[in-house]
Short mmCIF file of C-alpha atoms in Angstrom, two decimals:
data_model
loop_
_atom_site.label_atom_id
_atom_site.label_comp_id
_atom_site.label_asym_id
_atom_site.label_seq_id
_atom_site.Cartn_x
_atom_site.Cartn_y
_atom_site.Cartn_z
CA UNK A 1 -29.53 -4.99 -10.78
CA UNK A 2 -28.54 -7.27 -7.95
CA UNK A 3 -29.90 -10.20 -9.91
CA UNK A 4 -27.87 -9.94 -12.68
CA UNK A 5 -24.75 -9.40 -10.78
CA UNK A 6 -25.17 -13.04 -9.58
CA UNK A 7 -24.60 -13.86 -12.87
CA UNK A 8 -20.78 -15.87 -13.20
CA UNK A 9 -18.71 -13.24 -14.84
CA UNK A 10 -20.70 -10.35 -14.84
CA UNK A 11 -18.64 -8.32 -12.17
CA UNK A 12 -18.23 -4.88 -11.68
CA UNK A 13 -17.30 -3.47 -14.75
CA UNK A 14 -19.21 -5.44 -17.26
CA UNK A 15 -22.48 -4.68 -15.14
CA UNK A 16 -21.84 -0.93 -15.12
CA UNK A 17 -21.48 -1.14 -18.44
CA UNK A 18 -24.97 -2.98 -19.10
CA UNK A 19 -26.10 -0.31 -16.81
CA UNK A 20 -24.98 2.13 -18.71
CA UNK A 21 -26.71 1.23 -21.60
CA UNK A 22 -30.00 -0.36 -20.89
CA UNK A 23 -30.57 2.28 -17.73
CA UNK A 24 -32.04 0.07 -15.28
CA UNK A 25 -31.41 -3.43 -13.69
CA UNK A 26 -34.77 -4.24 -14.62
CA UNK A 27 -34.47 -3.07 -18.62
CA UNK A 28 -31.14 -5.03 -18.18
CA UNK A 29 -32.82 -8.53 -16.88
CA UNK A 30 -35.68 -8.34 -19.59
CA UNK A 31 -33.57 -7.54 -22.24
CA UNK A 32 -34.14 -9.79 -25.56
CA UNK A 33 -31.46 -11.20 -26.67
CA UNK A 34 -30.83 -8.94 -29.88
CA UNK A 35 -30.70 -6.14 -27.49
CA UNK A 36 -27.98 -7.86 -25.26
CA UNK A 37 -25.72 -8.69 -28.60
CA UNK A 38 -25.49 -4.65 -29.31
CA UNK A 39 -23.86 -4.17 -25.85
CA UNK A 40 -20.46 -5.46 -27.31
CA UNK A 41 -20.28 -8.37 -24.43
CA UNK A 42 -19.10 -11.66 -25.98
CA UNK A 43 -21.70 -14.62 -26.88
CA UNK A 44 -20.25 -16.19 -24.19
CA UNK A 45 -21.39 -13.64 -21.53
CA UNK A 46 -24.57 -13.76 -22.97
CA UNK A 47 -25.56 -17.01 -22.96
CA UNK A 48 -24.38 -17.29 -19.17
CA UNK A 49 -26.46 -14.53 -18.47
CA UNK A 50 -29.77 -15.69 -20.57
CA UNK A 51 -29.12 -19.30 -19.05
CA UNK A 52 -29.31 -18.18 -15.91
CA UNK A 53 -32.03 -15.96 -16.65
CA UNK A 54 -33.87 -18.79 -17.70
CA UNK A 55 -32.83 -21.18 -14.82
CA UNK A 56 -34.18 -18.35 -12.13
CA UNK A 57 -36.86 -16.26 -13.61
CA UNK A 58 -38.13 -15.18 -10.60
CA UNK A 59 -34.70 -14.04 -9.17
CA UNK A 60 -35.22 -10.45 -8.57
CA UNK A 61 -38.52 -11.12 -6.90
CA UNK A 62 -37.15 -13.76 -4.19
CA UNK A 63 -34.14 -11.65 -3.91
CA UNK A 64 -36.16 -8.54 -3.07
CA UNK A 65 -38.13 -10.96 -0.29
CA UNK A 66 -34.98 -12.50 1.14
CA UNK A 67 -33.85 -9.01 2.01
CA UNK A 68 -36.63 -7.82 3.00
CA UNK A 69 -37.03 -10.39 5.59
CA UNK A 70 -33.33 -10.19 7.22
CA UNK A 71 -33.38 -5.93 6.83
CA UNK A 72 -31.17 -6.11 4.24
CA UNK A 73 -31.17 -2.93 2.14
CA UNK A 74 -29.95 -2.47 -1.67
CA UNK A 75 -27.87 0.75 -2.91
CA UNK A 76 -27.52 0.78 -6.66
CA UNK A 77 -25.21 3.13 -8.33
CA UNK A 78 -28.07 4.85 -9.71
CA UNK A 79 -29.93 5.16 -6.97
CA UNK A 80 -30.17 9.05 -5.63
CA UNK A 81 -28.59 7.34 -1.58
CA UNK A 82 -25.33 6.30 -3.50
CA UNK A 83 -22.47 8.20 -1.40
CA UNK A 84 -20.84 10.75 -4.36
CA UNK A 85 -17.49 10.20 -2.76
CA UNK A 86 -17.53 6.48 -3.98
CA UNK A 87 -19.75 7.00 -7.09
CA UNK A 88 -16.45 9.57 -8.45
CA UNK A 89 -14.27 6.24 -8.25
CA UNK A 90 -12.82 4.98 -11.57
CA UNK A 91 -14.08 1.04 -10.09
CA UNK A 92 -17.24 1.69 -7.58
CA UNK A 93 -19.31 -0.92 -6.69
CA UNK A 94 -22.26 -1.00 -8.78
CA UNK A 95 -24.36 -2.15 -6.01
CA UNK A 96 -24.17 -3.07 -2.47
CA UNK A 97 -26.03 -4.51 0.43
CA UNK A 98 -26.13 -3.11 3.59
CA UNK A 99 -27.80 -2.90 7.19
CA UNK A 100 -28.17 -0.12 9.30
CA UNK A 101 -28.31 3.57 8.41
CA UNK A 102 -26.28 4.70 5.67
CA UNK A 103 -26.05 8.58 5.71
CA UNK A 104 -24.29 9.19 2.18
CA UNK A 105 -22.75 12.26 2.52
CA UNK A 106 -21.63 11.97 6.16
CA UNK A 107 -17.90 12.76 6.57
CA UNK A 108 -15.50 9.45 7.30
CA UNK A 109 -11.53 8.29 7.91
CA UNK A 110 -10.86 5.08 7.50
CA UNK A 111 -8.65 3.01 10.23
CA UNK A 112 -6.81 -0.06 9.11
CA UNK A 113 -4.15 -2.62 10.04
CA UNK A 114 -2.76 -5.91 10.66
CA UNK A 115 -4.98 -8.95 12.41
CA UNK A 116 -2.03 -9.68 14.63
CA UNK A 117 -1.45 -6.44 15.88
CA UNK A 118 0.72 -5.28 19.13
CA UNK A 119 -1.12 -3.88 22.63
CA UNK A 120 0.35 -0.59 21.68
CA UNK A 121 -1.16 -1.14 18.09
CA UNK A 122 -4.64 -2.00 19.50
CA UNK A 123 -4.46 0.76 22.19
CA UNK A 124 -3.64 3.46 19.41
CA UNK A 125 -6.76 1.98 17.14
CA UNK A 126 -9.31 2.42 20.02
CA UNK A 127 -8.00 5.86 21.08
CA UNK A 128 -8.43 7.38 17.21
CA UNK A 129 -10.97 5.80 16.38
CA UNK A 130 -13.31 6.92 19.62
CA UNK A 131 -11.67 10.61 19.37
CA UNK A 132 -12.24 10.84 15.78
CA UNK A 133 -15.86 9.76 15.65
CA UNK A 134 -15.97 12.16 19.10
CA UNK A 135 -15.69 15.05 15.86
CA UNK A 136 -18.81 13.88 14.44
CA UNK A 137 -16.58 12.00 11.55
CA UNK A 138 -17.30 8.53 10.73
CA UNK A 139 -14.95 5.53 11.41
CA UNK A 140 -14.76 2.95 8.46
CA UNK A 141 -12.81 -0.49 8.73
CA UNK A 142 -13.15 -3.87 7.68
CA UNK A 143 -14.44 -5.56 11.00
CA UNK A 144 -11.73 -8.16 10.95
CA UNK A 145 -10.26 -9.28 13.76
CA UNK A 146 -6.71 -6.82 15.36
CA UNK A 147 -7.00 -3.50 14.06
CA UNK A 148 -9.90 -2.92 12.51
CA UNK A 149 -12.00 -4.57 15.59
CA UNK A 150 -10.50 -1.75 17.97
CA UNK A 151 -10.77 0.89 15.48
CA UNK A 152 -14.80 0.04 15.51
CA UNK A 153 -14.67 0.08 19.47
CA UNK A 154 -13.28 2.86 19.81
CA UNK A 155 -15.65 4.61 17.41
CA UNK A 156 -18.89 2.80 19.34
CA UNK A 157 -17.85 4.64 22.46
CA UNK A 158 -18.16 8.07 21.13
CA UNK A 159 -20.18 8.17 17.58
CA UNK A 160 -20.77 6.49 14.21
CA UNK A 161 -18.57 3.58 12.65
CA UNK A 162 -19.59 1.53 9.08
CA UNK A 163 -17.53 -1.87 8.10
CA UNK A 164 -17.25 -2.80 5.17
CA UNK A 165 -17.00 -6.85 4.91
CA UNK A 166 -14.97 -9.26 2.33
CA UNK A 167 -18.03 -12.20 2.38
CA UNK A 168 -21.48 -11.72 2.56
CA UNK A 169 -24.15 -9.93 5.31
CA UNK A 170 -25.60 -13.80 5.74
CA UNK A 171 -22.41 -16.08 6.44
CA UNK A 172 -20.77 -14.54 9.10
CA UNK A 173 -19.93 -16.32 12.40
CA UNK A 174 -22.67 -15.88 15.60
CA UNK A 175 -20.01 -14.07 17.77
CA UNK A 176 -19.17 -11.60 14.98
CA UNK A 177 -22.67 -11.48 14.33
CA UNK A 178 -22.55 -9.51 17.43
CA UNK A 179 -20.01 -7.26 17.26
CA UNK A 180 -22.03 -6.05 13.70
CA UNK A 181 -25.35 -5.66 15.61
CA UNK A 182 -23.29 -3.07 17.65
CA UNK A 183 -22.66 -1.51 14.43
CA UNK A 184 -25.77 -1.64 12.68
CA UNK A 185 -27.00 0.30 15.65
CA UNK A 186 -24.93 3.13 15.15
CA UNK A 187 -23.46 3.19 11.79
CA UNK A 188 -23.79 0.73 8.67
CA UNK A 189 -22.57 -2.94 7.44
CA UNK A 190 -21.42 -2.67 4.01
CA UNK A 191 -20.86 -5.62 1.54
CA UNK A 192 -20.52 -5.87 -2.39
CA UNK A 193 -21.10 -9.57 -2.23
CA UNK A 194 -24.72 -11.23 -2.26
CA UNK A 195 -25.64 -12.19 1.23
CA UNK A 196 -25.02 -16.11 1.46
CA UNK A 197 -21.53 -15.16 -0.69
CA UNK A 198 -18.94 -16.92 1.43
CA UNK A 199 -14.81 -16.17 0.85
CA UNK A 200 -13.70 -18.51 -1.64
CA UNK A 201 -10.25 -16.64 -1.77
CA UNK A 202 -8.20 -13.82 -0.76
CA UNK A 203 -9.04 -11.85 -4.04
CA UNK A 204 -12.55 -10.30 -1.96
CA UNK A 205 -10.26 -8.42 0.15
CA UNK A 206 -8.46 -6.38 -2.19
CA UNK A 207 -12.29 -5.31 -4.15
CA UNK A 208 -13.37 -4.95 -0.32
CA UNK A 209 -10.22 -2.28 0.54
CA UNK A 210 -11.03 -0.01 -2.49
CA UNK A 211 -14.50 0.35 -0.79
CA UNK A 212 -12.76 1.46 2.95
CA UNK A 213 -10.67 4.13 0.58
CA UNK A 214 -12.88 4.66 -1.45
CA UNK A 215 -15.81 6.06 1.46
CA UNK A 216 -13.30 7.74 2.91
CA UNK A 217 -11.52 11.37 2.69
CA UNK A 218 -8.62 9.94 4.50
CA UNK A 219 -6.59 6.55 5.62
CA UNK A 220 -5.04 5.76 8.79
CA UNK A 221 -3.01 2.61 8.88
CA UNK A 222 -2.09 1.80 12.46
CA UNK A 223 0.38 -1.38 12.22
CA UNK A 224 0.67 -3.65 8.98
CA UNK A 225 3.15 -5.69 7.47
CA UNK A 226 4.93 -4.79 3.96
CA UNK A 227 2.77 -7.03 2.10
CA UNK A 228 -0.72 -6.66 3.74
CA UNK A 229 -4.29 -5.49 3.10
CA UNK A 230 -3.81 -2.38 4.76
CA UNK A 231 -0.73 -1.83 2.43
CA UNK A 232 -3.48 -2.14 -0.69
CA UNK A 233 -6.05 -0.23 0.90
CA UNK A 234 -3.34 2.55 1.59
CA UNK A 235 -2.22 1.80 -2.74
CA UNK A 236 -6.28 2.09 -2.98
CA UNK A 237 -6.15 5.43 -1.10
CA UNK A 238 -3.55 6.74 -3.08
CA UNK A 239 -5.16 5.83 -6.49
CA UNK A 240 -7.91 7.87 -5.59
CA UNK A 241 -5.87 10.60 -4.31
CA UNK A 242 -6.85 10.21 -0.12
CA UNK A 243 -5.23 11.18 2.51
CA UNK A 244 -3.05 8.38 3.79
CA UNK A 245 -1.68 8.41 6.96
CA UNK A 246 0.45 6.02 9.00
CA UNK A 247 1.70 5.41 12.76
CA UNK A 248 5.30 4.82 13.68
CA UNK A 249 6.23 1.86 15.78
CA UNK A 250 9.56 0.20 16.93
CA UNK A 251 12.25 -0.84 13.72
CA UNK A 252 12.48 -3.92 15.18
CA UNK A 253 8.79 -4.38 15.20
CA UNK A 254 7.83 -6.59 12.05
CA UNK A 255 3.98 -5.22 12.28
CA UNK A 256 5.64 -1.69 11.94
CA UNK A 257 7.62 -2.31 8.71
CA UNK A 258 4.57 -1.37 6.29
CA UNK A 259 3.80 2.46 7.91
CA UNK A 260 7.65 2.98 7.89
CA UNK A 261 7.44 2.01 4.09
CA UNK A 262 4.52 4.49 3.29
CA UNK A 263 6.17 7.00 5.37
CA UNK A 264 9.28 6.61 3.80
CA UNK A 265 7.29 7.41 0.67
CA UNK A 266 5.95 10.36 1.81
CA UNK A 267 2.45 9.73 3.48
CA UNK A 268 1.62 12.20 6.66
CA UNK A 269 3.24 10.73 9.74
CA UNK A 270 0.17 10.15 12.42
CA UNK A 271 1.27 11.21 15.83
CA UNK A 272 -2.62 11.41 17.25
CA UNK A 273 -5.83 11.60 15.64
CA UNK A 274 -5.93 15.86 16.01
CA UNK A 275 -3.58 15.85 13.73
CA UNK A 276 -4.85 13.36 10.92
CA UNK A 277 -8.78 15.35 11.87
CA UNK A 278 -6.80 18.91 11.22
CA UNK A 279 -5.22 17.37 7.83
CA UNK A 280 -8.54 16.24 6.35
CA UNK A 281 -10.59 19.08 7.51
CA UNK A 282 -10.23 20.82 4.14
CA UNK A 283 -11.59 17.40 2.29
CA UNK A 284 -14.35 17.28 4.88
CA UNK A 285 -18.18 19.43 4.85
CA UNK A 286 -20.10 19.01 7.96
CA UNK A 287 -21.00 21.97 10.78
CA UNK A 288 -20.21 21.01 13.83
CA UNK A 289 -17.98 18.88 15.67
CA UNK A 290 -17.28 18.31 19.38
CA UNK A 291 -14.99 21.66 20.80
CA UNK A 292 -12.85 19.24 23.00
CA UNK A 293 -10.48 18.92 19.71
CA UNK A 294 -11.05 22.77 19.19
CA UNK A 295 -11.85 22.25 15.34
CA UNK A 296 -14.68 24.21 13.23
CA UNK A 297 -14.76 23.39 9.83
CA UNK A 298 -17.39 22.77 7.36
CA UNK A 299 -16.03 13.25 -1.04
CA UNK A 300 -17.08 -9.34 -8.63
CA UNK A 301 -20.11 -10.48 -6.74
CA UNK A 302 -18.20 -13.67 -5.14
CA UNK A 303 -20.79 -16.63 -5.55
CA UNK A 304 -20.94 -18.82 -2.49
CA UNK A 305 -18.73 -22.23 -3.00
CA UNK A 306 -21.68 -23.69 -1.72
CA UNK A 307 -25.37 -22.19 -1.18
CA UNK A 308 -27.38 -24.27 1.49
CA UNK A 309 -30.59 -25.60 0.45
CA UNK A 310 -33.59 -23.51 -0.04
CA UNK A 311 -31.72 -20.29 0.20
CA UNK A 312 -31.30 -17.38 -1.66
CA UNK A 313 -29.43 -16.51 -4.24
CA UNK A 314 -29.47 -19.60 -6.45
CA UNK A 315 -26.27 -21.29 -7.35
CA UNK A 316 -24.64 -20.27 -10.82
CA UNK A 317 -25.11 -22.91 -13.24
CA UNK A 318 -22.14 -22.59 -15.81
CA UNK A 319 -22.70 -22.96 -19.71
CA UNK A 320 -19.90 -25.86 -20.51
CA UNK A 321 -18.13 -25.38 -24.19
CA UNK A 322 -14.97 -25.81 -25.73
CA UNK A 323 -13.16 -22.27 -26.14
CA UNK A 324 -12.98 -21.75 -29.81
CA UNK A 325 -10.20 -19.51 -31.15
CA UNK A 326 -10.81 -15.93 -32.34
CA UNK A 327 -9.37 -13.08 -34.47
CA UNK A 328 -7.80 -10.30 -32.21
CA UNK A 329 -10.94 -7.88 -33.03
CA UNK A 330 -9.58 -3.85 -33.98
CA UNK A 331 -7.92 -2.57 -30.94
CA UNK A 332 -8.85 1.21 -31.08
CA UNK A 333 -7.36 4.14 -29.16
CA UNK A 334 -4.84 3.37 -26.33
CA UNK A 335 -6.34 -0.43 -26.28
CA UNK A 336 -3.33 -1.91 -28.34
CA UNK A 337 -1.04 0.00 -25.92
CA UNK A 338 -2.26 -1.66 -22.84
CA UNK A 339 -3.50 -4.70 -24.20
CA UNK A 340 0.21 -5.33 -25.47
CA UNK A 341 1.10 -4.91 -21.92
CA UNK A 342 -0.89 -7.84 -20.03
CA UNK A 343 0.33 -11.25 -20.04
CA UNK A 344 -1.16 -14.35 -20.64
CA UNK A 345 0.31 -16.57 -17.97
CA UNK A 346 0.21 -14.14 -15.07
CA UNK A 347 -2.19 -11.64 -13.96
CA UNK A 348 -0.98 -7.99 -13.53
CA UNK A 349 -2.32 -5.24 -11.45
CA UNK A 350 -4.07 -1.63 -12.46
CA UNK A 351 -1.06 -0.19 -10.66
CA UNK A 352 1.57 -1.94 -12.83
CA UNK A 353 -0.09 -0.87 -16.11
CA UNK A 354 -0.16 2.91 -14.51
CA UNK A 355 3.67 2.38 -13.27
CA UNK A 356 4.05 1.20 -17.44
CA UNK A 357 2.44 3.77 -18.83
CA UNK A 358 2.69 6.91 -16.57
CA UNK A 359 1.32 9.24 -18.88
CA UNK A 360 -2.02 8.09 -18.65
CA UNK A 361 -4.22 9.14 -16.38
CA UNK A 362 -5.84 5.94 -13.85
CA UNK A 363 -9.19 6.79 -15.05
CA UNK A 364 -8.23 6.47 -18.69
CA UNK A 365 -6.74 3.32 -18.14
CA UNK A 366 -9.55 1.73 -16.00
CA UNK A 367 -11.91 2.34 -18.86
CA UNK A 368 -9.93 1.32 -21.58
CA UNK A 369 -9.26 -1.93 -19.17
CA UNK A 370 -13.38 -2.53 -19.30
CA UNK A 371 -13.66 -2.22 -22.86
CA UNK A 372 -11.04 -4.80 -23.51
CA UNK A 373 -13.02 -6.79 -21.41
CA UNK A 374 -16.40 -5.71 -22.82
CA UNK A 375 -14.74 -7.42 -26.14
CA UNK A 376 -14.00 -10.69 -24.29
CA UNK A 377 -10.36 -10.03 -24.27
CA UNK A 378 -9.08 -9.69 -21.10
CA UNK A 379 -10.82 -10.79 -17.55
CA UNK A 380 -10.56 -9.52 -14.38
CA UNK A 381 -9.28 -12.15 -11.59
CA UNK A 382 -10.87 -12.09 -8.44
CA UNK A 383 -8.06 -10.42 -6.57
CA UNK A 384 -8.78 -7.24 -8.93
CA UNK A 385 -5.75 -7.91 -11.39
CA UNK A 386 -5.92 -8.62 -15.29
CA UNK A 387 -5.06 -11.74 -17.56
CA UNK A 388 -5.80 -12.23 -21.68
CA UNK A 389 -7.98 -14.69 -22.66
CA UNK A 390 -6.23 -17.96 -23.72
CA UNK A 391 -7.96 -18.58 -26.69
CA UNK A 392 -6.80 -15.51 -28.80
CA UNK A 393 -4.57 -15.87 -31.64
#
């Protein structure tokens, strides 16, 4: 499966749907090309994927080695490993690479903020995140520096933490190399991308926050700014129907602005991390937890801008052609309805459509959102929001 997600433009969605249909990543990479045409994906699609089929023939093989080598383990979406809590999303990941131990079905609260944050800010990260995973509960964060580097600290001192990562296993610097090894040790390193995929723009961060929601029965956002990724992991949260949580600060503190929005809105206010363990305890199934909190209670593969010689993956080799124009195929259902919706010129989010049409449910609109896509009509940006096809009339 992991080979033809390296595939340009077979993200997500389109590869769940192959999935769906051929049953394996395997049936998927040997399909003939009849086969492939009955899946609904455009020609275009198709002939990316069967020219870079033919390019790398022995992908999956020297994939399977390069991971092997660097302990870099695969978790497909239909493999039996796949955490339940993220395989329920409307958008999981259809596969992901990770090191470490992964323990599916462990219980986890996700800690989040802003890279610049305050002392107090960093001092509140460390202290939930080590009495949290104290409980027996697993920390998840995004390893980036501020916030989410404190929030793993904390969580080293006292139990289990996994991070989830915007780039690949492979690229990351030697001294945050580090701070993962500390991690892998006693938790997990997640990432969606292939492992020499390197951030070629913001739009990884927003697919990487549904993931920290997504794993998680609850969100904590400790400082962010009103426009910030712990503001669309918190949407993220929301979408899936998490807990979301958020710590006060100063209203004259500019890091402080975004948890006085979401609590404004109505998200629990987090005073200290008894009381965001107590709220989640009913979303939570494990048997025991540490007594000093007095609880007892039992849910796009970026491709690398460049890849360094004689690595692995191979570099996507695009089909050139001159878009032709094409008939607006039979819109069926609630298609017409959102298709009429996004715009041509700018993208638009899944929350915007939802906000539009409020009496649909998320989950009906993410799948009506992949087959317009399936039918070559719409594509999905890399920051996770929709645009129609020019070349449409």
């Amino acid at each position: 499966m992991a080979s033809v997600c390296l595939t340009d433009q077979i993200g997500c969605m389109r590869a769940r749907h192959l999935l769906n249909y051929f049953g394996s990543g395997e049936a998927i990479w040997t399909a003939p090309i009849d086969s492939l045409e009955e899946t609904n994906l455009s020609k275009n699609i198709i002939n990316l994927f069967t020219h870079f089929r033919r390019m790398h023939p022995s992908c999956p093989e020297q994939l399977r080695e390069f991971c092997e080598k660097r302990r870099i383990k695969l978790c497909s979406i239909s493999d039996t490993d796949y955490p339940e809590i993220l395989r329920s999303l409307p958008d999981p990941p259809v596969l992901f690479y990770y090191k470490g131990e992964l323990r599916p079905n462990d219980p986890r609260i996700a800690i989040v903020g802003t890279r610049h944050p305050t002392q107090t800010g960093l001092r509140t990260a460390r202290s939930f995140g080590e009495e949290i995973a104290r409980t027996g509960i697993t920390v998840v964060s995004g390893a980036a520096y501020g916030i989410d580097t404190a929030a793993h600290e904390g969580a080293l001192k006292s139990g289990r933490t996994v991070a989830i990562l915007g780039e690949g296993l492979e690229v990351v610097s030697s001294e945050k190399r580090r701070f993962l090894d500390r991690i892998i040790e006693n938790g997990a390193v997640i990432s969606e991308y292939s492992p020499n995929a390197r951030v070629t723009s913001k739009g990884t961060f927003p697919h990487r926050n549904r993931i920290i929601a997504g794993l998680s029965v609850g969100v904590v956002v400790v400082e962010a700014g009103e426009s910030s990724g712990a503001m669309n992991t918190a949407q993220h949260a929301a979408n899936y129907g998490r807990l979301t949580f958020a710590v006060p600060g100063s209203i004259y503190e500019e890091k402080s602005k975004g948890c006085h929005e979401l609590i404004r809105d109505g998200v629990v206010l987090a005073r200290s991390a008894a009381d965001i363990i107590e709220d989640c305890k009913l979303n939570i199934n494990f048997e025991s937890v540490d007594n000093n909190l007095s609880l007892n209670f039992n849910p796009e593969p970026v491709v690398p801008a460049t890849t360094p010689q004689n690595s692995f993956p191979p570099p996507i080799k695009q089909i050139k052609s001159e878009p032709k124009p094409m008939e607006l195929p039979k819109l069926e259902g609630n298609e017409e309805l959102i298709f009429d919706i996004i715009p041509t010129d700018h993208t638009i989010s899944i929350e915007e459509i939802s906000a539009r049409l409020d009496t649909l449910e998320m989950s009906v609109i993410s799948a009506t959102l992949l087959n317009l896509e399936i039918k070559d009509l719409i594509y999905e940006e890399t920051d996770g929001n929709y645009k129609k096809v020019l070349n449409i009339h």
